[in-house]
PDB file of C-alpha atoms and ligand atoms in Angstrom:
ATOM      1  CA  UNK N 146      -8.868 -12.048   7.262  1.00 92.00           C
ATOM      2  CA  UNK N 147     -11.836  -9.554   7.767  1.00 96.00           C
ATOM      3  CA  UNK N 148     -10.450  -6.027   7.862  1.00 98.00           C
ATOM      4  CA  UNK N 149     -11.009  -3.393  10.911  1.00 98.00           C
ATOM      5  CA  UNK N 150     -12.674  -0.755   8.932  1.00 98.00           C
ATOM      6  CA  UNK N 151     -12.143   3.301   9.659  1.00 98.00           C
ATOM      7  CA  UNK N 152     -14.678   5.442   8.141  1.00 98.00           C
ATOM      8  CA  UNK N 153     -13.544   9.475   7.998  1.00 98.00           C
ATOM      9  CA  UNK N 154     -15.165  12.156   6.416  1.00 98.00           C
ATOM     10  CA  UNK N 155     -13.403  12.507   3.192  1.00 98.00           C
ATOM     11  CA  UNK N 156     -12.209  15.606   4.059  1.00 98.00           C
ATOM     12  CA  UNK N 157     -10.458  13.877   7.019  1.00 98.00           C
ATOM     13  CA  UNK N 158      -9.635  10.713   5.517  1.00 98.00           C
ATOM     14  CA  UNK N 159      -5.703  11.530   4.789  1.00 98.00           C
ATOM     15  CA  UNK N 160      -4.923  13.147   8.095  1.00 98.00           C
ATOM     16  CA  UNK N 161      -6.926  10.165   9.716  1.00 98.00           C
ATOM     17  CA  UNK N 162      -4.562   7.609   8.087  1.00 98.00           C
ATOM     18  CA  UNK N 163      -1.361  10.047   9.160  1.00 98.00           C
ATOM     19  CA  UNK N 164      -2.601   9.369  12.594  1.00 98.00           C
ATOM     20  CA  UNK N 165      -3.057   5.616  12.236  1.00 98.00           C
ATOM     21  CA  UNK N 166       0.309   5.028  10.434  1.00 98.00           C
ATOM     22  CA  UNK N 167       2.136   7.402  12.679  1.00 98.00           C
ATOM     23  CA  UNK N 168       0.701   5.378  16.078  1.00 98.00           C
ATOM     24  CA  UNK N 169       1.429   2.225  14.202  1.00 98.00           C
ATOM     25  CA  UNK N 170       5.192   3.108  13.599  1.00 98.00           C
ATOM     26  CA  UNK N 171       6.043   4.571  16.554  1.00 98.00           C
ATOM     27  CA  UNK N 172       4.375   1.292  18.286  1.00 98.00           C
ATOM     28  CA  UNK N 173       7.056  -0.361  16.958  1.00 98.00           C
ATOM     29  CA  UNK N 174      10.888  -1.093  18.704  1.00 98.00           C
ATOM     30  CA  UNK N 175      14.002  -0.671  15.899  1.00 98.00           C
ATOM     31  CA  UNK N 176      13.589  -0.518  12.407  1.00 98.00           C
ATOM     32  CA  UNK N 177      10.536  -0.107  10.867  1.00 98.00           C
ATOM     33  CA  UNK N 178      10.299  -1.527   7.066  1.00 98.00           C
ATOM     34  CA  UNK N 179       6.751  -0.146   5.805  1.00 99.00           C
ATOM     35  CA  UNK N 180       5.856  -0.302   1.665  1.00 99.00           C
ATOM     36  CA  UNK N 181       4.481   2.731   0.342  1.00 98.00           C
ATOM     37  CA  UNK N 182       1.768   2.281  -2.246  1.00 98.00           C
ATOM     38  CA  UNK N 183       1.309   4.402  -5.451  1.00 98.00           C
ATOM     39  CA  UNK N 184      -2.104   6.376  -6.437  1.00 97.00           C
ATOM     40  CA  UNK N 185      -3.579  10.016  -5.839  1.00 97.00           C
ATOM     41  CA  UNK N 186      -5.251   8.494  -2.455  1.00 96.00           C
ATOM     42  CA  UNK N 187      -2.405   7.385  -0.935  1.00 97.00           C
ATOM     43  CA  UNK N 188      -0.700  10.417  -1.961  1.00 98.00           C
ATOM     44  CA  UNK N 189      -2.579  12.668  -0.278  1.00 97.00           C
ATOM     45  CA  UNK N 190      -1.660  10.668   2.742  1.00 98.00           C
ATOM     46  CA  UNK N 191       1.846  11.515   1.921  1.00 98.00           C
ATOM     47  CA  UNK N 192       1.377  15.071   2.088  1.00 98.00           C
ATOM     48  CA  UNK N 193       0.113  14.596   5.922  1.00 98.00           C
ATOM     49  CA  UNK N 194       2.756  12.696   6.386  1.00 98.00           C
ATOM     50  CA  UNK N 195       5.465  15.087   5.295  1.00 98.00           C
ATOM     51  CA  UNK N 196       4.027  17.558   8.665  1.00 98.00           C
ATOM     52  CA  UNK N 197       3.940  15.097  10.956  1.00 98.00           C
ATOM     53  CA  UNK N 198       6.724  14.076  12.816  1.00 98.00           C
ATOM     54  CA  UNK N 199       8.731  10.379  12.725  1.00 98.00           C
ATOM     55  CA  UNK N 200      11.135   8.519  13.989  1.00 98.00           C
ATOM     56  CA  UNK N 201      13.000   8.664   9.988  1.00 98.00           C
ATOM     57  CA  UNK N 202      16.341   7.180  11.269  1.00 97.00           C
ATOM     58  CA  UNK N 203      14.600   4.175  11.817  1.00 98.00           C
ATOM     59  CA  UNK N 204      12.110   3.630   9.084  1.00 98.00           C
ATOM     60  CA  UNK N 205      13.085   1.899   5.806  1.00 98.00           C
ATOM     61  CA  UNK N 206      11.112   2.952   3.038  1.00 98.00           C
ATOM     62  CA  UNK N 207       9.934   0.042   0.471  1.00 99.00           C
ATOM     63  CA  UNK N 208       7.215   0.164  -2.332  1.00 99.00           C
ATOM     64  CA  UNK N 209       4.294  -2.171  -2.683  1.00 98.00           C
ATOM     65  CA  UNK N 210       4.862  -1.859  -6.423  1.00 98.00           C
ATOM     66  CA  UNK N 211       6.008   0.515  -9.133  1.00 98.00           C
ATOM     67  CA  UNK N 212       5.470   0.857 -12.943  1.00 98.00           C
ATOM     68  CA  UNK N 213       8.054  -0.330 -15.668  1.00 98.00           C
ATOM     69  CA  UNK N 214       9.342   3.294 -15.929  1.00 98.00           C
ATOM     70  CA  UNK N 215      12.575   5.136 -14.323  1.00 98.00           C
ATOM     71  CA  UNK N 216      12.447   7.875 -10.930  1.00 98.00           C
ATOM     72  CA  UNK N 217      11.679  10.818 -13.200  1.00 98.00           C
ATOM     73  CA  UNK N 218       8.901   9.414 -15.223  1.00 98.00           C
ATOM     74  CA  UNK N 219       5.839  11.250 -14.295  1.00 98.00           C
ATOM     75  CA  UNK N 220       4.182   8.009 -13.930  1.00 98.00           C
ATOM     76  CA  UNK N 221       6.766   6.547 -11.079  1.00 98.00           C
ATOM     77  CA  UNK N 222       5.485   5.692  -7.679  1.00 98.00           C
ATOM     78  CA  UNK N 223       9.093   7.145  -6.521  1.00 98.00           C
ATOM     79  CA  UNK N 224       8.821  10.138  -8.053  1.00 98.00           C
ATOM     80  CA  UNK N 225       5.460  10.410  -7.058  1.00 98.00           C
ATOM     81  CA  UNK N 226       6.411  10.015  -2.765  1.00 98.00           C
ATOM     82  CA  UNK N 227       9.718  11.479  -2.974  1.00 98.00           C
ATOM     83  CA  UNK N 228       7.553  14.873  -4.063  1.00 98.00           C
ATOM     84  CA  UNK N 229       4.830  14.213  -1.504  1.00 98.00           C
ATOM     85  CA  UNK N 230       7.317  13.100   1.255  1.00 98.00           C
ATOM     86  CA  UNK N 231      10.844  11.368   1.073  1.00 98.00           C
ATOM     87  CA  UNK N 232      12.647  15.377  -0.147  1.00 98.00           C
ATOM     88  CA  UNK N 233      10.139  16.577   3.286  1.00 98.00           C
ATOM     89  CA  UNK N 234      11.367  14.885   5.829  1.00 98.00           C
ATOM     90  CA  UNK N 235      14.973  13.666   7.079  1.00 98.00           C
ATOM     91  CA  UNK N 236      15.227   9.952   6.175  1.00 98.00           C
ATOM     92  CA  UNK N 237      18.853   9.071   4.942  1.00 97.00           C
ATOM     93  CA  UNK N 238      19.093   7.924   1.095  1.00 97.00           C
ATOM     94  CA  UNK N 239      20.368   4.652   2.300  1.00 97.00           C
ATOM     95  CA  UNK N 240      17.014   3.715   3.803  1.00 98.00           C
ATOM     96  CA  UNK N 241      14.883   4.115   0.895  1.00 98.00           C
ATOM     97  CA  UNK N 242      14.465   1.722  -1.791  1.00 98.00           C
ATOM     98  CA  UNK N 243      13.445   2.275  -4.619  1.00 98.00           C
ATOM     99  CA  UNK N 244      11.981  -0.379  -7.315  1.00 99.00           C
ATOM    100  CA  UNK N 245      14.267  -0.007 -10.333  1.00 98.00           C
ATOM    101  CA  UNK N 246      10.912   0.024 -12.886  1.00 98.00           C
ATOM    102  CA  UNK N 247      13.523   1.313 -16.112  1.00 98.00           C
ATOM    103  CA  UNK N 248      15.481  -2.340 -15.499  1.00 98.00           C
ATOM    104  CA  UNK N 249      14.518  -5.903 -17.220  1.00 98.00           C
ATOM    105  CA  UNK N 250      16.192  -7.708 -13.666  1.00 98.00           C
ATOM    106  CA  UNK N 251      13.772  -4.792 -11.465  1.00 98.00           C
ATOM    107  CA  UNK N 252      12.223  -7.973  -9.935  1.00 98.00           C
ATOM    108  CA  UNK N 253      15.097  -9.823  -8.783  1.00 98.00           C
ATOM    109  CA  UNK N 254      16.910  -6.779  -7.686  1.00 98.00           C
ATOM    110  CA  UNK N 255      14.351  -5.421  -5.610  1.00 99.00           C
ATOM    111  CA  UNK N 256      13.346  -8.746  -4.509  1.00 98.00           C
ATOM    112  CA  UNK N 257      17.346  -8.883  -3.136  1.00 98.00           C
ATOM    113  CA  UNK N 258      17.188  -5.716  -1.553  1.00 98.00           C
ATOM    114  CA  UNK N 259      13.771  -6.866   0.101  1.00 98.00           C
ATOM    115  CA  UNK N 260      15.597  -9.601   1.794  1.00 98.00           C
ATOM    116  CA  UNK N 261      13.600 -12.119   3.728  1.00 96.00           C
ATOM    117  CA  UNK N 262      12.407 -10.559   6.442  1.00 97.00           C
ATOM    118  CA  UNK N 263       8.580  -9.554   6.379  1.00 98.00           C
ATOM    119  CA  UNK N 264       7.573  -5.804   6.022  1.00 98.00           C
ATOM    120  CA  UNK N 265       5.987  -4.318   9.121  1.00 99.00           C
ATOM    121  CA  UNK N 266       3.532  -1.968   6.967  1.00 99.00           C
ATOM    122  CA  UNK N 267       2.500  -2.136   3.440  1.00 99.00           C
ATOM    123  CA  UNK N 268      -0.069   0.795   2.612  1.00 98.00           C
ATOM    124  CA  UNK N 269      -2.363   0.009  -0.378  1.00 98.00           C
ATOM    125  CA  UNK N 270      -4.918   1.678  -2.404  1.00 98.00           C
ATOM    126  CA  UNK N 271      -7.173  -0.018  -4.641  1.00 98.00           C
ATOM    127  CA  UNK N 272      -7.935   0.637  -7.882  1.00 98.00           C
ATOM    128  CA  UNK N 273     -12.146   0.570  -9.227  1.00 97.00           C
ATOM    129  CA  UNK N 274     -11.549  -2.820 -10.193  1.00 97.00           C
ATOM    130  CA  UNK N 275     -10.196  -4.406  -7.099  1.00 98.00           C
ATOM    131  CA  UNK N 276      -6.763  -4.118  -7.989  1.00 98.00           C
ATOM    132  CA  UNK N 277      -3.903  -3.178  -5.176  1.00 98.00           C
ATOM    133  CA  UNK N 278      -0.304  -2.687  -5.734  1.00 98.00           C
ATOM    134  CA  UNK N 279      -0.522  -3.981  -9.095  1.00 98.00           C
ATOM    135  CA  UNK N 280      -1.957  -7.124  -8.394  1.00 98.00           C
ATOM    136  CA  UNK N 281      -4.592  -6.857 -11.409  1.00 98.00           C
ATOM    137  CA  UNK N 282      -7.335  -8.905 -11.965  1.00 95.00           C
ATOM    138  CA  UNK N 283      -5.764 -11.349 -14.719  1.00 93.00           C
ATOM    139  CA  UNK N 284      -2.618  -9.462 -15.146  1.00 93.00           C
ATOM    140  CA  UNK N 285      -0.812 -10.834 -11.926  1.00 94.00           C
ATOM    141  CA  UNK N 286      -0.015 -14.613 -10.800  1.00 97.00           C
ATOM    142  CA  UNK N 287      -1.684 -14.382  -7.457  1.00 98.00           C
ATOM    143  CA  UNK N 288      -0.197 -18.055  -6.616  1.00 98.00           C
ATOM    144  CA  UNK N 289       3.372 -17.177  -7.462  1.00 98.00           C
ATOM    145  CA  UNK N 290       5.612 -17.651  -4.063  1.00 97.00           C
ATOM    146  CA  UNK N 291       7.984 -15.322  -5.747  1.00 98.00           C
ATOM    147  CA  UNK N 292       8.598 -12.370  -3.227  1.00 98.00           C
ATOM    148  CA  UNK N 293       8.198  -9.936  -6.118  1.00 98.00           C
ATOM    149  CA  UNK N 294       6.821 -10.429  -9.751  1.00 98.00           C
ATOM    150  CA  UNK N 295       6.274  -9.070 -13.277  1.00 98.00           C
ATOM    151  CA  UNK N 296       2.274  -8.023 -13.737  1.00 98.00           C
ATOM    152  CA  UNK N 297       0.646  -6.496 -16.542  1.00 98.00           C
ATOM    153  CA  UNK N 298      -1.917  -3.518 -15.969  1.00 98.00           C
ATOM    154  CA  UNK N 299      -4.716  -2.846 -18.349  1.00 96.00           C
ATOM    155  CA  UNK N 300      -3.650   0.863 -18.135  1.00 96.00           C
ATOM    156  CA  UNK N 301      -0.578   1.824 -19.493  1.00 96.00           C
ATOM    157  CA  UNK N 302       2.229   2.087 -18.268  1.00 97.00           C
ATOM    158  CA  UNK N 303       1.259  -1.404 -18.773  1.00 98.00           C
ATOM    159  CA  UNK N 304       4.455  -3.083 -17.117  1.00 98.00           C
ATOM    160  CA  UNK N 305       4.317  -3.501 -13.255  1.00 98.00           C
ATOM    161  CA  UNK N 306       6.729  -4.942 -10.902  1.00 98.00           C
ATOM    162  CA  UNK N 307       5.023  -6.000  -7.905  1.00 98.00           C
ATOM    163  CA  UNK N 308       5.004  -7.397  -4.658  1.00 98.00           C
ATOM    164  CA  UNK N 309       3.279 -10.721  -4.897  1.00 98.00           C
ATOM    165  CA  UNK N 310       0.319 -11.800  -2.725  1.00 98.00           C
ATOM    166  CA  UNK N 311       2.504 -13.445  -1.013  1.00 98.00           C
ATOM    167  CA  UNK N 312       4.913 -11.170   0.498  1.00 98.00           C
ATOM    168  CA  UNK N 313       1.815  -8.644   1.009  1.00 98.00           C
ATOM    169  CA  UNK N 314       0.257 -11.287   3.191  1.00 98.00           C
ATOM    170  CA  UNK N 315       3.554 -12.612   4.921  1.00 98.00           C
ATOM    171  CA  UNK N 316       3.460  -8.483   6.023  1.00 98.00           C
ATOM    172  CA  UNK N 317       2.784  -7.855   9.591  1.00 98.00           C
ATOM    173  CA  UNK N 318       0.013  -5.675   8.868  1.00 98.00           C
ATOM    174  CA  UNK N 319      -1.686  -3.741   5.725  1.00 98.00           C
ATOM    175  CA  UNK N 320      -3.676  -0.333   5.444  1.00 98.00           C
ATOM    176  CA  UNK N 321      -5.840   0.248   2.896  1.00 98.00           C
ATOM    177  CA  UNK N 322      -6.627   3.788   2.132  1.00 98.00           C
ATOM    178  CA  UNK N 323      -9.789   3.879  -0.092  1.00 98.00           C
ATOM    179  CA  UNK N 324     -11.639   7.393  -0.882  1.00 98.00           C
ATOM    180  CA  UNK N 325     -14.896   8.744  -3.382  1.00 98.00           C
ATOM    181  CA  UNK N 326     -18.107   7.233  -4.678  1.00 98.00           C
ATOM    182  CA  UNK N 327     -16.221   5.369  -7.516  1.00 98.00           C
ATOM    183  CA  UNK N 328     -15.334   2.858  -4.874  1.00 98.00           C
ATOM    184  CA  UNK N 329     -17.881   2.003  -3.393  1.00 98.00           C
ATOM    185  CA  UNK N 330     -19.229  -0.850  -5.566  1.00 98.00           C
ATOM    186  CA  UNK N 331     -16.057  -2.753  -5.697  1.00 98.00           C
ATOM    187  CA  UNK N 332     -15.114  -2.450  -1.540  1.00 98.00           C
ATOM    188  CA  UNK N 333     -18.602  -4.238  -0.719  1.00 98.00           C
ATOM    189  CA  UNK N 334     -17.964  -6.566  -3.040  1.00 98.00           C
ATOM    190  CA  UNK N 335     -14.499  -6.725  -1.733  1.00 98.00           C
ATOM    191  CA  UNK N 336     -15.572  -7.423   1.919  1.00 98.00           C
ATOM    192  CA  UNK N 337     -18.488  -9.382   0.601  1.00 97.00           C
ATOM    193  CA  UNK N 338     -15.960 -11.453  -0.751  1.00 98.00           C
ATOM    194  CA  UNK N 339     -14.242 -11.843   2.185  1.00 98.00           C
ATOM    195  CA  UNK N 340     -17.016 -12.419   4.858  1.00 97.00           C
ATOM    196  CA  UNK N 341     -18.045 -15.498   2.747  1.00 97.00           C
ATOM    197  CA  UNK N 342     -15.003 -16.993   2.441  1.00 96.00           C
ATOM    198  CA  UNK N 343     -14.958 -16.637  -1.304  1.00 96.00           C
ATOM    199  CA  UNK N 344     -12.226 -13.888  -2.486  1.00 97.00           C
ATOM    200  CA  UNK N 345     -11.363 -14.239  -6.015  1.00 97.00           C
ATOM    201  CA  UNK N 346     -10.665  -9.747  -6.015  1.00 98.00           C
ATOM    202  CA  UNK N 347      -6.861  -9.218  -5.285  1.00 98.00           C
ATOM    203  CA  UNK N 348      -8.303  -6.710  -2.627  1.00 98.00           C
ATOM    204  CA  UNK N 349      -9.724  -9.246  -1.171  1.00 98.00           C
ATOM    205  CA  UNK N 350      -7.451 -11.897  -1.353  1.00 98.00           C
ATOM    206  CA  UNK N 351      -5.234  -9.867   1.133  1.00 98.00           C
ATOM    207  CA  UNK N 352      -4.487 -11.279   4.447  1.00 98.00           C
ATOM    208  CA  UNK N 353      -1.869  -9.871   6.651  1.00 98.00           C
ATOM    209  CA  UNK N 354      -0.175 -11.881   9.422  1.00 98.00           C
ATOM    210  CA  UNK N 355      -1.846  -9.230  12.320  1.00 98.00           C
ATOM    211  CA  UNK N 356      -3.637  -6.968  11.121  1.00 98.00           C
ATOM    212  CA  UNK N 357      -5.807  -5.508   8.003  1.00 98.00           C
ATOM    213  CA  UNK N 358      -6.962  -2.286   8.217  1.00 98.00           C
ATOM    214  CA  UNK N 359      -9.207  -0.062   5.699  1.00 98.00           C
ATOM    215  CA  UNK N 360      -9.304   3.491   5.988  1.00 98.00           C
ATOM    216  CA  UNK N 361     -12.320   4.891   3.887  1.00 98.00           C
ATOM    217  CA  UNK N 362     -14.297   8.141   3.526  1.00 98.00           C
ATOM    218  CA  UNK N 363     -18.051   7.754   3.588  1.00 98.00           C
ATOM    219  CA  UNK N 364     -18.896   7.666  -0.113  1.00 98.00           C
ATOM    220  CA  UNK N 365     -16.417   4.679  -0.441  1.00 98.00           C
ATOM    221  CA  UNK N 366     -18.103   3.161   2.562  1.00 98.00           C
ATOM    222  CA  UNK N 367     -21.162   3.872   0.973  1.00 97.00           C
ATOM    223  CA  UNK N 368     -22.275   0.518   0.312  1.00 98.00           C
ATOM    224  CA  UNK N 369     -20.770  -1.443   3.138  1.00 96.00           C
ATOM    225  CA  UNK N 370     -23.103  -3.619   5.228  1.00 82.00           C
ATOM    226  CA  UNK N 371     -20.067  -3.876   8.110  1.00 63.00           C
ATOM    227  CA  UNK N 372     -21.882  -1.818  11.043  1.00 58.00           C
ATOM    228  CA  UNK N 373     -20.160  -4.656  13.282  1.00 47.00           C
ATOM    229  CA  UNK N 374     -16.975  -4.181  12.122  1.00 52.00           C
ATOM    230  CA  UNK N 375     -16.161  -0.168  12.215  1.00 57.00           C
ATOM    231  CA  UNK N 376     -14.666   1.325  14.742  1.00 54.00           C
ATOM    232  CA  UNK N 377     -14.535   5.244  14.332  1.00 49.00           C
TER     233      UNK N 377
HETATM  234  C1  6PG O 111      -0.447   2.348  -8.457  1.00 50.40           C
HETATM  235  C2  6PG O 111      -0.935   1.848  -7.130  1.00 50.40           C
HETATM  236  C3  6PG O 111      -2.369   1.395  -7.274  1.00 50.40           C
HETATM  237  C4  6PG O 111      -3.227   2.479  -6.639  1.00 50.40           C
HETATM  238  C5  6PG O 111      -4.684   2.243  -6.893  1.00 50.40           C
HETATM  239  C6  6PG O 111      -5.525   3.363  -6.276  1.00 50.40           C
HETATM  240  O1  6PG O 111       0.698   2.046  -8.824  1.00 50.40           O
HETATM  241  O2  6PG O 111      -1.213   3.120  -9.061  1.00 50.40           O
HETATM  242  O3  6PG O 111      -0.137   0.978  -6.541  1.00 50.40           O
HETATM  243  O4  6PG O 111      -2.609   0.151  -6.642  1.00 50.40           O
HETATM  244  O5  6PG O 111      -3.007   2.500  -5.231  1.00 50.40           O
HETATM  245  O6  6PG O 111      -4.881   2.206  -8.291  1.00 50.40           O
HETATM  246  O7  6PG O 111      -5.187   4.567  -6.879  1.00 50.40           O
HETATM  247  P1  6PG O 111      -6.097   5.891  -6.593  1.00 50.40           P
HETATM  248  O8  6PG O 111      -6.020   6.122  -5.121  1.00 50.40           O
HETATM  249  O9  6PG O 111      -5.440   6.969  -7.415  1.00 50.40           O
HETATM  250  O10 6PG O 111      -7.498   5.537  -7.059  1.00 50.40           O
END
């Protein structure tokens, strides 16, 4: 699927995706099951996130992926949005679920708690090499139809557990949130990838049900060719 792309000034690019993700929850009847992503990108979304205001009795709070490490580790994606959100705003414990990286079984668990039905939202970053969640570029199976797997990183902490390309892409819709001139290389080739029909980059092997989104600041969009494509 080619992605809608949103270009923001960098210094805008967090509170821009606040005001995307906030329209696209409260566009939604019920509960809401959106996947948080890890990184420094996405958390300064967080931050945004923590002043705005949600509907937080009706959101459940998922992860797109998490390292093999437990909630206090300095490297957990947990720890990491519970300081840059979950402890800000009023969501009860029972609605956030947290990937149990310190367990052997953290895949089947979380894939249990995960259930079957589809996530509404899974936000994403991308890593320089094309990596998202923790889909990595020969350190992931992206065939596996398992709803959550067991990937390798080349950057410690090494063990990932992951949502697999499959459950990313059975999601109704995914934001990606991509920011600085580091980048920029790998998002062209990224949508190159994609406008050709020939994605072999986890990035852009991503293909939500309705709708794929990229949020970027300019020097991330720096080498796009996709003047047809942005809106914003
Ligand atoms: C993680 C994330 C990972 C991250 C990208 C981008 O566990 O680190 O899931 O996919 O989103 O590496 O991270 P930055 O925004 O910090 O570059």
């Amino acid at each position: 699927m080619r992605p809608e792309i949103l270009r923001h000034p960098a210094a805008e690019l967090a509170s821009g995706a606040a005001d995307v993700f906030v329209e696209r929850v409260l566009s939604r009847d019920g509960v809401v099951r959106v996947a948080l992503s890890g990184g420094s990108t996405p958390r300064a979304l967080y931050h945004e996130l923590a002043k705005r205001s949600l509907p937080w009795d009706r959101i459940e709070v998922f992860w797109g992926d998490e390292r093999g490490v437990g909630p206090d580790d300095d490297a957990s994606n947990y720890r990491m949005a519970s300081e840059a959100l979950l402890r800000h705003v009023p969501i009860p414990e029972e609605r956030i679920h947290r990937i149990e990286g310190e367990r052997e079984d953290a895949a089947a668990r979380y894939a249990a708690r995960l259930g079957d039905a589809p996530l509404d939202i899974v936000l994403l970053g991308m890593g320089s090499d094309g990596h998202t969640a923790s889909l990595f570029v020969g350190g992931a199976d992206l065939e596996s139809d398992e709803t959550v797997i067991v990937a390798r990183s080349p950057a410690p902490p090494t063990r990932r557990i992951s949502l697999s390309l499959a459950t990313i892409n059975a999601s109704d819709e995914a934001i990606l949130l991509v920011g600085g001139e580091s980048k920029a290389s790998i998002l062209a080739r990224a949508h190159a990838e994609i406008t050709t029909g020939r994605p072999t980059l986890p990035v852009a092997r991503v293909s939500p049900r309705r709708r794929w989104l990229w949020i970027v600041d300019e020097a991330a969009a720096g080498q796009l060719d996709t003047k047809e494509q942005e809106t914003g």
